[in-house]
Amino acid sequence: MTARILITGAGGEVGTLMRTRLAAEGRVLRLLDIADLPTATDGENVELVQASVTDMAAMEAASKDVDAVIHLGGHSLEESWDKILRVNVDGTHTVLEAARRAGVRRVVLASSNHAVGFVERAQGVAGDYAFPRPDTYYGVSKVAMEALGSLYADRYGMDVIAIRIGSCFEKPKDVRMLSTWMSPDDGARLFEACLSAPSPGFRVVWGVSDNKRGWFSLDEARALGYDPKDDSERYAAEVLQEHGELNPSSPAARYVGGAWCGPDFDTAVKEAGR
Ligand code: 15L
């Protein structure tokens, strides 16, 4: 079992869901976030680090004596180009480079479905290596993340797995998430598979549960040993009652990235005012 794991963005949505789920006997979780993290509970085997993923010296220090890094840090929603470039793109480079310098051999990267958000569902998604079709600057940063991961795997022989996470929340929040949901427990199963698969090299895998309404291939994740147990279907009636069926001609229904492909996520036009 992986003994010491550095988790960046440990105070974020996915980091918080994983904190208890990735805890294990004989394992230390080194939790890093730019924000304050909740202090350790009784018996919790954690080390808390407050730092930015863009700070090379801090990341090198945080990567010392670590067996694997799970990189969840960065903006998790669309932001201005400046912020995305600095925190998500430069931050991911810093995390990988710090890991390399510290001799860490395995990094698991939180990529996103938004790396291929403009893939049309009707085209039949989504082999794991679907060509990038980012839907936002955030999506571009996830493409850059996958490219950086590939570089560090090929050039330095590191094991790097990029998980294209669908929607990791306690429950699916809307109709689209009935297809994109990754339950927190399945998320933990997938991270464990990524940590323990022997010599995976560079991989891109989908991070979703075994959803009846799913759009994505689970083959690559299963090849790493992922065995999903959850299905969003148990929430379908509740979600459909609350939100109704998707309008089939809306971006939300047409594209993998859903509403992110629509005008509300057009950052360039918002920033320029035209
Ligand atoms: C993501 O990548 C976001 O970080 C998350 O907040 C969700 O919006 C998710 O994608 C999604 O597509 O549902």
Coordinates of N, CA, C and O in Angstrom, one line a residue, residues 1 13 15 20 36 49 53 67 78 89 91 107 145-146 148 166 180 200 217 258:
M1 N 0.8 -1.2 0.0 CA 0.0 0.0 0.0 C 0.9 1.3 0.0 O 2.0 1.3 0.6
E13 N -13.6 20.3 -3.0 CA -14.7 19.4 -3.1 C -14.3 17.9 -3.1 O -14.7 17.1 -2.2
G15 N -11.2 16.7 -2.7 CA -10.2 16.5 -1.6 C -10.9 16.2 -0.3 O -10.5 15.2 0.4
T20 N -11.3 11.2 4.2 CA -11.6 10.1 5.0 C -11.5 8.7 4.2 O -11.1 7.7 4.8
D36 N -7.0 27.3 4.7 CA -6.9 26.5 6.0 C -7.6 25.2 5.8 O -8.6 25.1 5.2
V49 N -0.4 20.9 5.2 CA 0.6 21.9 4.7 C -0.2 23.0 4.0 O -1.1 22.7 3.2
V53 N 0.0 25.6 -5.0 CA 0.6 24.7 -6.0 C 1.5 25.4 -7.0 O 2.2 24.8 -7.8
D67 N 5.4 8.9 -1.5 CA 5.3 7.8 -2.5 C 4.5 8.1 -3.7 O 4.7 7.5 -4.8
E78 N -14.7 27.4 -14.3 CA -14.1 28.3 -15.3 C -13.7 29.6 -14.6 O -14.4 30.1 -13.7
V89 N -2.5 25.7 -15.1 CA -1.4 25.3 -16.0 C -0.1 25.3 -15.3 O 0.6 24.3 -15.2
G91 N 0.5 25.7 -12.2 CA 0.4 24.9 -11.0 C 0.7 23.4 -11.2 O 1.4 22.8 -10.5
V107 N 2.2 10.0 -10.0 CA 1.3 11.2 -9.9 C 0.0 10.9 -10.5 O -0.1 10.4 -11.6
M145 N -2.8 19.8 -18.6 CA -2.5 18.8 -17.6 C -2.2 17.5 -18.1 O -1.2 16.8 -17.8
E146 N -3.0 17.0 -19.0 CA -2.8 15.7 -19.6 C -1.5 15.7 -20.4 O -0.7 14.7 -20.4
L148 N 1.2 17.6 -20.0 CA 2.3 17.6 -19.0 C 2.5 16.3 -18.4 O 3.6 15.8 -18.2
G166 N -15.9 12.9 -14.2 CA -17.2 13.4 -14.6 C -17.7 14.4 -13.6 O -17.3 15.6 -13.7
T180 N -22.8 11.5 -15.8 CA -21.4 11.9 -15.5 C -21.0 11.6 -14.1 O -19.8 11.8 -13.8
P200 N 1.9 1.5 -14.6 CA 0.9 1.9 -15.6 C 1.5 2.8 -16.7 O 0.9 2.9 -17.8
S217 N -16.6 5.3 -21.6 CA -16.0 3.9 -21.4 C -15.3 3.8 -20.1 O -14.6 4.6 -19.6
G258 N -21.8 19.6 -21.4 CA -23.1 20.2 -21.0 C -23.2 21.7 -21.1 O -22.7 22.3 -22.1

